[in-house]
Amino acid sequence: MTAKNHLDGLKFKAQFDLWGGSLPRSELAWVNMLRQEAMAKFLQFGLPGPKMEAWKYTNLGQLNSGNFDLLTSSDRAGNETAPFESLDGSKIVFTDGFYNKATSTIESQKGVKFLSLNDYMKDYPEAAQKLFNKKDDGSSLQNLNTAIMTGGYVLFVDENTKLAGPIQIIHNTTTSSENKSITTKCFIDLQDNSFAQMVETFIGSDEHNYWRHHVTEAIVGKNAVLEIYQIQQESKKAIHTADTHVDVDQRANFKHYSLNLGGKISRTEIKPTLTGLQSNVDLRGAFLGRNGNSHDVFTHMKHMFPEGTSDQIYRGVLDKGGKSSFQGKVYVAKDAQLTNADQSNKNLILDRNAEANSKPELLIYADDVKCSHGATVGELDAEALYYLKSRGLDQNAAKALLVEAFVAEVFEDIKLEPVRLKYLELALNWLSEETKE
Amino acid sequence: MLEIKNLHVEVGGQKILKGLNLTINDGEVHAIMGPNGAGKSTLSYAICGKPGYEITDGSVTFKGKNFLELEASERAGEGVFLGFQYPVEIPGVSNINFLRAAINSVRKYRNEGEMAAGDFLKLIRSKAAELEMDPEMLKRAVNVGFSGGEKKRNEMVQMSMLDPILAVLDETDSGLDIDALRIVADGINRMRCPEKSILVITHYQRLLDYVVPDFVHVLANGKIVKSGDKTLAIRLEKEGYAGLGIEENAA
Ligand SMILES: Nc1ncnc2c1ncn2[C@@H]1O[C@H](COP(=O)(O)OP(=O)(O)O)[C@@H](O)[C@H]1O
Ligand SMILES: [Mg+2]
């Protein structure tokens, strides 16, 4: 059975029938069961299809037409570059979706439990089962993720505990990733008054063809702060889908930053639910595309309690052959009075053969709220370009300075300086790469 | 230094300049006055290569070079500076980064190496101080949220940093209070020397009390219709364009 407007998932079923029992921790009966059940749920729907409004700009039909077999192990001898030399603190590496113990460094801290998901499932089976039960949101891709995941991590931070430093999460690939699905899942649970920063990089090597699907399930307790910084530099042939689900409790703050540069297709989904009074969510991101890149950012902000604030700023730069879409859905429940929800998406088109789509969707059931949204698609400001040229900058330099500024504004309030600088450096590198004819 | 002959310029299909002639020699200060819409800004843009300002006839020669063949950025490299009537706001680009990029671009054009970071900072601080600009403003985005007067002062900081051979200043005095006018005029006068020239476009005589011009021209109907010395500006102020037989809306 495939649900309306979905695509069938039979390819994944066939792979799962062959290899599901060999996936990590399938030797544990409860994990095996968890996977089986999740696969069954996935198959009831199938893959989301392009006729669904939310998937209008990203066609996962390519997952059926291409080859994305399951990978049951990896030799993990891959790309070992750490994107941030200047960040110390724990670092966890996933190579082809498998925990890479040799290149990870996990520092212990009182009040912090941080370990590989597979180890957690083995050592704390009861707690792990609860984690999965709590988090089934019924969406078909989440179920597929649970059925075929090969690795991930769990992070628990106790009350009143501040992470000693930002945690780095590195997802890299080896030649084993060719024509494979790479599937990871992680859980973050911050207790009241705690603080965590996660810096997550997705890197692909050698233009390999793979599908990476990464899911983050997070809970941010009262007055706690969670900041996630993502950098997506997948292989030019890859399909990248990253979903973040987060519950943000009373007066808690969730920040999510993303920079999408790589992949043939990228889809970044962020679904925060404001589950307490005066909670606060900030989403910031930039996507830069050319030469067949397609970037899709989909956000769904759910205001369930009064006096919450959410602010979304996304910027796209599309050069020849690049395509993007931003869909920002904001839901304000009847009781979520005095909500303040802002959303802005600006796109710069550098070539006639580039495309940017933008679609806000507001569903507001409370009557005393402030919600704003704005979307623009435009070219570089000719007056500004001339002003710079009149001061001696040539066409390319003037253009680069304006585009850099356009992107930099999204990241300007980042206090983690190495990350802010990394975002700028990567954006600049992207700008200086020539568009291939 | 600058020789403009029979210049015809069209903007958006409209003929704005219709045979303008102007010669500026080394060390001279020229002032151009004229009614609104006469084409004064058009002249400054034509000299500095703004796209959309189509030269349909005539020539602009700078230091013996055919200027019309050069890109706007190359004209800056040759040593021409345009002080904008309406300086442009550039969100996200700090003044200091903008100036560093500008200086190094011009140096690159002249086959000079990049300016050392320390030298650059020293220079910019001293120039900002000369023009009594708050150094904090150097960190802010170019012209964003600046008052009209601050924008004009910022143009002067850029000019003194870039140290041009010819400065074309389009209504740099408008929007300035008397103190700011004084500061800006001092900035212009500091540039005066036998090798450098200035073309001041202005509506008001008052700037010319501080920056005393060698020549004054009246632009109307797309041409220079009258030229004289500094007393021409004084007569204009007293008698108006009509007094000189020039219709206000002649453009
Ligand atoms: N971009 C433009 N498109 C169309 N007309 C323009 C443009 N810029 C200027 N003009 C017209 O050209 C004429 C001269 O303008 P301008 O050079 O700005 O005059 P001035 O600086 O002497 O006041 C005016 O009639 C103005 O409306
Ligand atoms: Mg003008």
XYZ file of C-alpha atoms and ligand atoms in Angstrom:
716
model
C 0.000 0.000 0.000
C 1.191 3.489 -0.816
C -0.650 6.517 0.537
C -2.027 9.220 -1.746
C 0.639 11.389 -3.371
C 3.389 9.178 -1.950
C 5.873 7.101 -3.898
C 6.280 3.453 -3.104
C 9.090 2.347 -0.838
C 9.509 -1.150 -2.210
C 13.153 -0.691 -3.071
C 13.887 -0.010 0.568
C 11.776 -2.952 1.655
C 13.722 -5.284 -0.633
C 16.995 -3.977 0.784
C 15.677 -4.222 4.316
C 14.580 -7.825 3.796
C 18.084 -8.634 2.646
C 20.156 -6.661 5.121
C 17.930 -5.412 7.955
C 19.063 -8.240 10.262
C 22.712 -7.286 9.745
C 22.322 -3.637 10.677
C 23.958 -2.530 13.933
C 22.184 -3.784 17.059
C 19.664 -5.840 15.063
C 21.042 -8.718 17.106
C 19.081 -7.266 20.031
C 15.531 -8.504 19.811
C 13.962 -5.189 20.719
C 16.002 -3.305 18.127
C 15.138 -5.856 15.504
C 11.467 -5.433 16.398
C 11.783 -1.659 16.408
C 13.241 -1.752 12.921
C 10.604 -4.164 11.619
C 7.759 -2.088 12.985
C 9.201 1.119 11.654
C 9.645 -0.436 8.221
C 6.033 -1.588 8.238
C 4.863 1.910 9.157
C 7.040 3.410 6.458
C 5.572 1.080 3.863
C 2.010 2.085 4.751
C 2.839 5.518 3.351
C 5.901 5.188 1.184
C 8.203 8.086 0.276
C 6.763 11.600 0.212
C 6.053 12.512 -3.399
C 6.324 15.771 -5.359
C 2.554 16.155 -5.497
C 2.575 16.857 -1.775
C 2.695 20.596 -1.145
C 5.568 20.208 1.331
C 7.619 18.257 -1.218
C 6.826 20.314 -4.273
C 10.433 21.382 -4.781
C 12.284 18.206 -3.833
C 11.493 15.064 -5.724
C 12.486 12.002 -3.719
C 11.561 9.900 -6.733
C 15.314 9.964 -7.312
C 15.631 7.644 -4.337
C 13.683 5.077 -6.326
C 15.331 5.642 -9.681
C 18.852 5.672 -8.247
C 20.704 3.054 -6.270
C 20.695 3.572 -2.525
C 21.399 0.199 -1.030
C 21.886 -0.398 2.675
C 25.369 -0.494 4.088
C 25.925 -2.863 6.988
C 29.457 -1.847 7.847
C 32.203 0.570 6.907
C 35.962 0.298 7.296
C 35.728 3.909 8.465
C 39.081 4.788 6.994
C 37.936 7.976 5.435
C 38.269 11.612 5.265
C 39.563 12.570 8.671
C 39.767 16.308 8.455
C 38.320 18.154 11.393
C 36.502 21.173 10.020
C 37.342 23.225 13.106
C 40.879 23.071 14.374
C 40.049 25.800 16.835
C 37.152 24.136 18.641
C 38.104 21.997 21.544
C 35.648 19.845 23.400
C 34.112 16.569 22.392
C 34.109 15.475 18.803
C 32.071 12.604 17.439
C 32.631 11.291 13.942
C 30.279 9.259 11.773
C 31.849 7.718 8.730
C 29.368 6.460 6.155
C 26.816 6.707 8.979
C 28.800 4.518 11.414
C 30.263 5.735 14.671
C 33.978 6.169 14.119
C 35.458 5.582 17.536
C 39.058 5.906 16.418
C 38.665 9.481 15.239
C 36.190 10.611 17.884
C 37.219 12.182 21.158
C 34.577 12.170 23.830
C 35.412 14.047 26.980
C 33.525 13.206 30.105
C 31.869 15.877 32.135
C 29.813 15.661 35.299
C 26.118 15.931 34.514
C 26.638 15.132 30.858
C 25.992 11.815 29.174
C 27.220 11.758 25.610
C 27.723 8.536 23.708
C 27.127 6.653 20.519
C 23.507 5.627 19.989
C 24.504 2.021 19.315
C 26.344 1.837 22.629
C 23.377 3.394 24.357
C 20.994 0.845 22.851
C 23.231 -1.947 24.080
C 24.006 -0.609 27.553
C 20.727 1.086 28.435
C 18.075 -0.881 26.522
C 15.082 0.183 28.629
C 15.889 3.862 28.467
C 16.660 3.605 24.769
C 13.326 1.965 24.007
C 11.544 4.788 25.796
C 13.412 7.286 23.664
C 12.115 5.694 20.499
C 8.586 5.232 21.750
C 8.330 8.841 22.764
C 9.546 10.088 19.479
C 7.476 8.375 16.821
C 5.845 11.246 14.952
C 4.286 8.949 12.390
C 5.986 10.517 9.383
C 7.105 8.036 6.807
C 10.672 9.277 6.432
C 11.205 9.215 10.211
C 10.060 5.623 10.227
C 12.368 4.731 7.382
C 15.164 6.412 9.304
C 14.465 4.278 12.381
C 14.242 1.118 10.295
C 17.605 1.507 8.603
C 19.716 3.754 10.867
C 23.283 2.637 11.387
C 24.526 5.101 13.966
C 24.028 8.288 15.885
C 24.461 9.663 19.342
C 22.592 10.564 22.490
C 23.292 13.640 24.550
C 21.764 14.168 27.987
C 22.604 17.247 29.960
C 21.491 17.473 33.582
C 19.821 20.434 35.212
C 21.943 23.543 35.695
C 24.779 22.088 33.634
C 26.624 23.906 30.940
C 28.573 21.924 28.347
C 32.273 22.599 28.818
C 32.588 23.393 25.135
C 30.760 23.042 21.860
C 30.367 19.464 20.659
C 31.524 18.799 17.130
C 29.665 16.278 15.050
C 31.299 15.276 11.807
C 29.562 13.207 9.176
C 31.988 12.105 6.498
C 32.079 9.440 3.821
C 34.442 6.922 2.239
C 34.327 5.078 -1.062
C 32.001 2.575 0.683
C 29.268 5.212 0.469
C 28.954 4.883 -3.300
C 25.319 4.124 -4.185
C 24.358 3.719 -0.537
C 21.896 5.087 1.980
C 23.623 6.649 4.963
C 21.231 6.921 7.855
C 21.841 8.431 11.264
C 19.716 9.479 14.196
C 20.450 11.384 17.345
C 18.693 12.409 20.529
C 19.388 15.498 22.567
C 17.746 16.051 25.933
C 18.605 19.179 27.859
C 17.238 19.430 31.358
C 16.150 22.734 32.892
C 18.717 25.557 32.928
C 21.283 23.673 30.909
C 23.269 24.814 27.891
C 24.646 23.044 24.821
C 26.145 24.000 21.494
C 26.438 21.493 18.647
C 28.504 22.135 15.543
C 27.605 19.651 12.870
C 29.334 19.242 9.543
C 28.271 17.023 6.655
C 31.113 16.359 4.228
C 31.095 14.122 1.197
C 34.115 12.912 -0.659
C 34.974 12.306 -4.273
C 31.646 13.197 -5.738
C 30.158 9.952 -4.538
C 26.542 9.200 -5.107
C 24.727 8.563 -1.827
C 21.666 9.520 0.136
C 22.318 10.812 3.611
C 19.360 11.062 5.933
C 20.035 12.504 9.345
C 17.429 13.011 12.046
C 17.825 15.019 15.224
C 15.248 14.703 17.997
C 15.718 17.298 20.706
C 14.102 18.467 23.901
C 15.060 21.763 25.465
C 13.993 22.041 29.113
C 12.874 25.139 30.983
C 15.317 28.042 30.654
C 17.739 25.808 28.788
C 19.598 26.829 25.632
C 20.339 24.625 22.648
C 22.264 25.937 19.665
C 22.807 23.823 16.569
C 25.142 24.953 13.817
C 25.045 22.922 10.618
C 27.301 23.035 7.596
C 26.316 20.989 4.589
C 29.145 20.285 2.121
C 28.034 16.971 0.714
C 29.372 15.480 -2.489
C 28.093 17.186 -5.607
C 26.112 14.087 -6.501
C 24.598 13.407 -3.093
C 21.053 13.669 -1.829
C 21.027 15.174 1.632
C 18.022 15.254 3.931
C 18.370 16.509 7.494
C 15.432 16.797 9.861
C 15.390 18.442 13.223
C 12.462 18.059 15.595
C 12.628 19.997 18.808
C 10.385 20.734 21.759
C 11.220 24.026 23.387
C 9.935 24.429 26.930
C 9.146 27.476 29.023
C 11.621 30.361 28.541
C 13.977 28.002 26.783
C 15.869 29.082 23.702
C 16.557 27.058 20.598
C 18.789 28.381 17.838
C 19.447 26.618 14.582
C 21.917 27.893 11.994
C 22.578 26.214 8.677
C 24.685 26.769 5.611
C 23.854 24.615 2.609
C 26.498 24.518 -0.098
C 26.803 20.973 -1.334
C 24.773 18.088 -2.650
C 22.743 17.708 -5.768
C 19.587 17.854 -3.670
C 19.416 19.142 -0.138
C 16.420 19.276 2.115
C 16.662 20.846 5.551
C 13.587 20.397 7.706
C 13.258 22.086 11.047
C 10.178 21.579 13.165
C 10.238 23.361 16.512
C 7.298 23.150 18.880
C 7.095 25.851 21.523
C 5.799 23.824 24.454
C 5.937 26.354 27.277
C 5.293 29.955 28.149
C 7.686 32.502 26.611
C 9.826 30.049 24.776
C 11.988 31.353 22.012
C 13.242 29.979 18.696
C 15.647 31.543 16.208
C 16.285 29.917 12.859
C 18.955 31.305 10.552
C 20.307 29.922 7.350
C 21.823 30.497 3.961
C 21.809 28.302 0.895
C 24.112 28.820 -2.056
C 23.434 26.968 -5.270
C 24.657 26.622 -8.806
C 25.314 23.912 -11.423
C 22.393 21.657 -10.636
C 22.305 22.191 -6.845
C 18.816 22.241 -5.465
C 18.334 23.431 -1.892
C 15.069 23.154 -0.043
C 14.491 24.529 3.436
C 11.239 23.613 5.093
C 10.348 24.913 8.525
C 7.304 24.303 10.638
C 7.069 26.464 13.734
C 4.360 25.471 16.172
C 3.435 27.995 18.837
C 1.417 26.114 21.457
C 1.824 28.438 24.468
C 1.424 32.165 25.066
C 4.121 34.813 24.698
C 6.482 32.748 22.605
C 8.750 34.368 20.049
C 10.154 32.902 16.888
C 12.332 34.539 14.295
C 13.423 33.019 11.003
C 15.908 34.541 8.588
C 16.906 32.640 5.455
C 18.885 33.883 2.497
C 19.554 32.211 -0.805
C 22.138 32.945 -3.471
C 21.443 31.241 -6.772
C 23.847 31.295 -9.640
C 23.607 29.653 -13.035
C 21.804 26.314 -12.792
C 20.978 26.690 -9.073
C 17.544 26.254 -7.572
C 16.101 26.815 -4.127
C 12.950 26.875 -2.156
C 12.039 28.110 1.267
C 8.744 27.096 2.818
C 8.046 28.542 6.199
C 4.981 27.306 7.963
C 3.926 29.002 11.176
C 1.144 27.625 13.338
C -0.186 29.586 16.282
C -2.610 27.661 18.501
C -5.716 29.320 19.884
C -4.168 29.608 23.340
C -0.839 30.936 22.157
C -1.785 34.564 22.711
C 0.846 37.312 22.463
C 2.975 35.212 20.178
C 5.526 37.090 18.136
C 6.522 35.202 14.985
C 8.702 36.711 12.286
C 9.968 35.208 9.083
C 12.064 36.590 6.272
C 13.509 34.984 3.170
C 15.547 37.004 0.698
C 17.063 35.528 -2.417
C 19.700 36.854 -4.749
C 19.639 35.662 -8.319
C 23.005 36.006 -10.039
C 22.047 34.534 -13.381
C 18.952 34.330 -15.538
C 19.189 30.562 -15.402
C 18.606 30.295 -11.656
C 15.473 29.860 -9.625
C 14.337 30.776 -6.124
C 10.954 29.902 -4.680
C 9.584 31.188 -1.439
C 6.361 30.382 0.301
C 5.222 31.467 3.744
C 2.203 29.769 5.255
C 0.592 31.186 8.355
C -2.059 29.319 10.306
C -3.067 31.582 13.145
C -5.817 30.661 15.574
C -5.021 33.111 18.374
C -6.334 36.654 17.980
C -3.710 38.710 19.776
C -0.442 37.935 18.000
C 2.219 39.668 15.948
C 3.291 37.703 12.918
C 5.291 39.010 10.000
C 6.701 37.445 6.905
C 8.531 38.757 3.896
C 10.056 37.175 0.857
C 12.044 38.710 -1.963
C 13.774 37.440 -5.049
C 16.028 39.959 -6.727
C 19.238 40.718 -8.491
C 22.250 42.542 -7.093
C 21.547 46.210 -6.475
C 22.923 48.026 -9.532
C 23.421 51.272 -7.595
C 25.479 49.530 -4.941
C 27.485 47.719 -7.596
C 28.290 50.993 -9.333
C 29.148 52.698 -6.073
C 31.744 50.024 -5.349
C 33.105 50.147 -8.886
C 33.443 53.900 -8.731
C 35.805 53.270 -5.806
C 38.014 50.978 -7.857
C 36.576 47.496 -7.289
C 36.238 45.576 -10.523
C 33.000 43.819 -11.440
C 33.905 40.502 -9.790
C 35.263 42.034 -6.621
C 32.257 44.319 -6.270
C 29.872 41.442 -6.816
C 31.699 39.216 -4.331
C 31.659 41.898 -1.651
C 27.913 42.429 -2.023
C 27.072 38.733 -2.022
C 29.344 38.116 0.943
C 27.588 40.879 2.855
C 24.211 39.480 1.919
C 25.131 36.092 3.354
C 27.107 37.451 6.327
C 24.096 39.246 7.757
C 22.435 35.909 8.455
C 25.338 34.830 10.632
C 26.371 38.139 12.177
C 24.905 37.486 15.622
C 26.804 34.206 16.132
C 28.960 34.512 19.208
C 30.926 31.315 18.578
C 33.572 33.126 16.559
C 35.273 30.128 14.849
C 31.899 29.028 13.540
C 30.905 32.450 12.285
C 34.252 32.770 10.527
C 33.905 29.285 9.058
C 30.519 30.173 7.609
C 32.007 33.282 6.001
C 35.066 31.447 4.723
C 32.935 28.751 3.096
C 30.600 31.295 1.547
C 33.592 33.198 0.149
C 35.114 30.017 -1.255
C 31.827 29.233 -2.913
C 31.737 32.693 -4.434
C 35.219 32.408 -5.835
C 34.536 29.053 -7.496
C 33.877 29.546 -11.163
C 30.520 28.543 -12.543
C 31.140 25.607 -14.849
C 29.777 26.100 -18.339
C 44.059 66.930 -17.256
C 40.409 66.501 -18.266
C 39.107 67.419 -21.664
C 35.457 67.025 -22.563
C 34.470 67.788 -26.137
C 31.003 68.009 -27.654
C 29.633 65.525 -25.118
C 26.169 64.130 -25.847
C 24.604 61.859 -23.233
C 21.280 60.071 -23.238
C 19.605 58.532 -20.230
C 16.648 56.240 -20.723
C 16.359 57.428 -24.318
C 16.212 61.064 -23.217
C 18.849 63.499 -24.460
C 20.325 65.167 -21.382
C 23.719 66.559 -22.396
C 23.798 68.105 -25.852
C 27.281 69.129 -26.821
C 29.058 69.999 -23.610
C 32.638 71.267 -23.660
C 34.850 71.581 -20.606
C 38.595 71.650 -20.083
C 40.186 71.367 -16.656
C 43.919 71.861 -16.336
C 46.243 70.608 -13.600
C 45.758 72.393 -10.306
C 42.488 74.093 -11.226
C 39.251 74.167 -9.272
C 36.128 74.454 -11.390
C 32.589 74.918 -10.160
C 29.491 73.970 -12.090
C 26.165 75.468 -11.151
C 22.831 75.128 -12.838
C 19.126 74.616 -12.331
C 17.694 71.336 -11.075
C 17.536 68.720 -13.774
C 20.029 70.567 -15.967
C 22.226 67.478 -16.207
C 24.943 68.182 -13.638
C 24.807 64.731 -12.081
C 24.581 63.264 -15.561
C 27.875 64.949 -16.383
C 29.533 63.510 -13.282
C 28.265 60.016 -14.107
C 29.368 60.315 -17.730
C 32.874 61.204 -16.567
C 32.891 58.275 -14.133
C 31.355 55.615 -16.352
C 27.979 54.822 -14.849
C 26.087 52.179 -16.832
C 22.930 53.515 -18.457
C 24.480 56.866 -19.278
C 24.924 56.456 -22.970
C 27.490 58.609 -24.700
C 26.077 59.216 -28.169
C 28.699 61.701 -29.343
C 31.823 63.523 -28.207
C 34.822 62.566 -26.138
C 36.183 62.529 -22.601
C 39.953 62.462 -22.315
C 41.798 62.146 -19.006
C 45.562 62.563 -18.933
C 45.591 61.877 -22.651
C 43.626 58.623 -22.332
C 40.293 57.984 -23.996
C 38.270 57.682 -20.815
C 35.134 56.408 -22.485
C 36.806 53.072 -23.207
C 37.422 52.376 -19.528
C 35.262 50.623 -16.952
C 34.161 52.651 -13.936
C 36.648 50.781 -11.752
C 39.492 51.527 -14.182
C 38.644 55.217 -14.143
C 38.978 55.110 -10.361
C 42.314 53.376 -10.851
C 43.423 56.215 -13.133
C 42.793 58.605 -10.243
C 39.305 60.001 -10.665
C 36.973 60.146 -7.681
C 33.244 60.804 -7.731
C 31.623 62.236 -4.636
C 28.010 61.148 -4.996
C 25.087 63.512 -4.646
C 23.225 60.603 -3.066
C 25.753 58.193 -1.535
C 24.533 54.612 -1.686
C 23.773 52.503 1.390
C 25.423 49.082 1.386
C 24.021 46.853 4.117
C 26.401 44.289 5.535
C 29.614 45.855 4.207
C 31.512 47.764 6.868
C 33.075 51.086 5.968
C 36.463 49.802 6.913
C 36.267 46.648 4.771
C 34.891 48.683 1.920
C 37.764 51.143 2.107
C 40.356 48.407 2.393
C 38.913 46.714 -0.697
C 38.829 50.053 -2.541
C 42.387 51.054 -1.702
C 43.796 47.659 -2.553
C 41.833 47.506 -5.811
C 43.214 50.829 -6.903
C 46.732 49.788 -5.904
C 46.353 46.553 -7.824
C 45.297 48.527 -10.893
C 48.487 50.542 -10.544
C 50.571 47.389 -10.037
C 51.316 48.307 -6.449
C 51.187 45.737 -3.639
C 48.485 45.640 -1.006
C 48.749 48.187 1.757
C 49.954 46.657 5.035
C 47.109 46.249 7.526
C 48.815 48.428 10.117
C 49.484 51.248 7.665
C 45.916 51.086 6.477
C 44.501 51.395 9.982
C 46.814 54.280 10.794
C 45.802 56.067 7.612
C 42.093 55.593 8.057
C 42.204 56.759 11.662
C 44.035 59.905 10.749
C 41.669 60.658 7.849
C 38.588 60.088 9.989
C 40.046 62.399 12.612
C 40.767 65.123 10.038
C 37.149 65.015 8.968
C 35.947 64.734 12.566
C 34.230 61.440 11.922
C 33.560 59.206 14.915
C 35.875 56.183 14.459
C 32.961 53.950 15.501
C 31.310 54.840 12.208
C 34.100 53.095 10.347
C 32.821 49.789 11.698
C 29.275 50.434 10.617
C 27.820 49.368 7.294
C 28.544 51.819 4.491
C 26.121 54.755 4.797
C 23.422 52.627 6.429
C 21.539 54.744 8.924
C 23.866 57.705 8.343
C 22.291 61.168 8.295
C 22.559 63.163 5.075
C 25.493 65.109 6.504
C 27.262 61.977 7.742
C 26.993 60.434 4.307
C 28.639 63.454 2.718
C 31.359 63.453 5.297
C 31.886 59.772 4.598
C 32.365 60.607 0.913
C 35.129 62.976 1.963
C 36.805 60.306 4.087
C 36.767 58.011 1.071
C 38.189 60.749 -1.121
C 41.039 61.522 1.211
C 41.832 57.808 1.559
C 41.863 57.230 -2.183
C 43.829 60.430 -2.797
C 42.596 61.070 -6.355
C 44.120 63.297 -9.047
C 40.717 64.605 -10.076
C 37.755 64.822 -7.733
C 34.274 65.350 -9.099
C 32.111 66.406 -6.171
C 28.397 66.356 -6.860
C 26.559 68.576 -4.362
C 28.794 67.484 -1.558
C 27.676 70.585 0.318
C 23.949 69.891 0.343
C 22.546 68.617 3.608
C 25.447 70.001 5.645
C 25.112 72.424 8.517
C 27.573 75.253 8.689
C 30.115 73.429 10.879
C 30.051 70.328 8.715
C 30.356 72.492 5.608
C 33.494 73.998 7.072
C 34.986 70.584 7.803
C 34.175 69.296 4.326
C 35.528 72.452 2.682
C 38.769 72.078 4.623
C 38.941 68.508 3.366
C 38.593 69.675 -0.218
C 41.131 72.447 0.231
C 43.683 70.011 1.656
C 43.586 68.272 -1.697
C 44.438 71.424 -3.635
C 47.881 71.392 -5.165
C 49.427 72.081 -8.575
C 49.043 68.450 -9.711
C 45.442 67.926 -8.694
C 42.162 69.292 -9.889
C 38.639 69.514 -8.553
C 35.262 69.837 -10.204
C 32.659 71.015 -7.707
C 29.002 70.770 -8.591
C 26.888 72.914 -6.326
C 23.662 74.799 -5.963
C 24.920 77.299 -3.487
C 27.466 80.013 -3.443
C 28.246 79.313 0.229
C 30.595 76.378 -0.415
C 32.501 78.561 -2.864
C 33.257 81.030 -0.066
C 35.451 78.313 1.428
C 36.565 76.494 -1.684
C 37.327 79.393 -3.954
C 37.074 78.262 -7.563
C 39.294 79.350 -10.433
C 36.391 79.026 -12.862
C 32.621 78.939 -12.570
C 30.343 77.483 -15.245
C 26.606 77.481 -15.654
C 25.090 74.307 -17.061
C 21.671 74.608 -18.678
C 19.970 73.035 -21.639
C 22.577 70.294 -21.668
C 25.479 72.660 -22.271
C 27.781 75.071 -20.511
C 25.977 78.320 -21.271
C 28.166 80.694 -19.330
C 31.644 80.618 -17.833
C 33.463 83.105 -15.673
C 35.473 83.516 -12.518
C 34.235 83.312 -8.933
C 32.213 86.492 -9.324
C 29.833 84.629 -11.647
C 28.717 82.498 -8.702
C 28.103 85.609 -6.627
C 26.038 87.190 -9.396
C 24.032 83.973 -9.753
C 23.280 83.952 -6.053
C 22.036 87.554 -6.222
C 20.199 87.632 -9.511
C 19.201 84.005 -9.997
C 19.374 82.120 -13.270
C 16.666 84.376 -14.735
C 18.896 87.367 -14.111
C 21.438 85.783 -16.404
C 18.781 85.044 -18.982
C 18.600 81.322 -18.130
C 15.227 79.653 -17.715
C 14.959 77.607 -14.494
C 13.332 74.589 -16.072
C 15.220 74.747 -19.278
C 16.439 71.164 -19.137
N 18.128 57.152 -14.579
C 17.432 58.114 -15.225
N 16.437 57.759 -16.055
C 15.729 58.699 -16.715
N 15.963 60.013 -16.589
C 16.940 60.397 -15.792
C 17.729 59.486 -15.056
N 18.639 60.159 -14.332
C 18.402 61.465 -14.611
N 17.395 61.612 -15.482
C 16.880 62.864 -16.004
O 17.962 63.565 -16.566
C 17.847 64.930 -16.299
C 19.106 65.446 -15.664
O 19.228 64.878 -14.377
P 20.484 65.209 -13.448
O 21.705 65.003 -14.236
O 20.303 64.423 -12.222
O 20.280 66.741 -13.159
P 20.940 67.692 -12.064
O 21.978 66.908 -11.376
O 21.466 68.832 -12.832
O 19.825 68.105 -11.160
C 16.596 65.135 -15.461
O 15.535 65.548 -16.312
C 16.329 63.757 -14.912
O 14.966 63.570 -14.726
Mg 22.197 66.303 -9.443
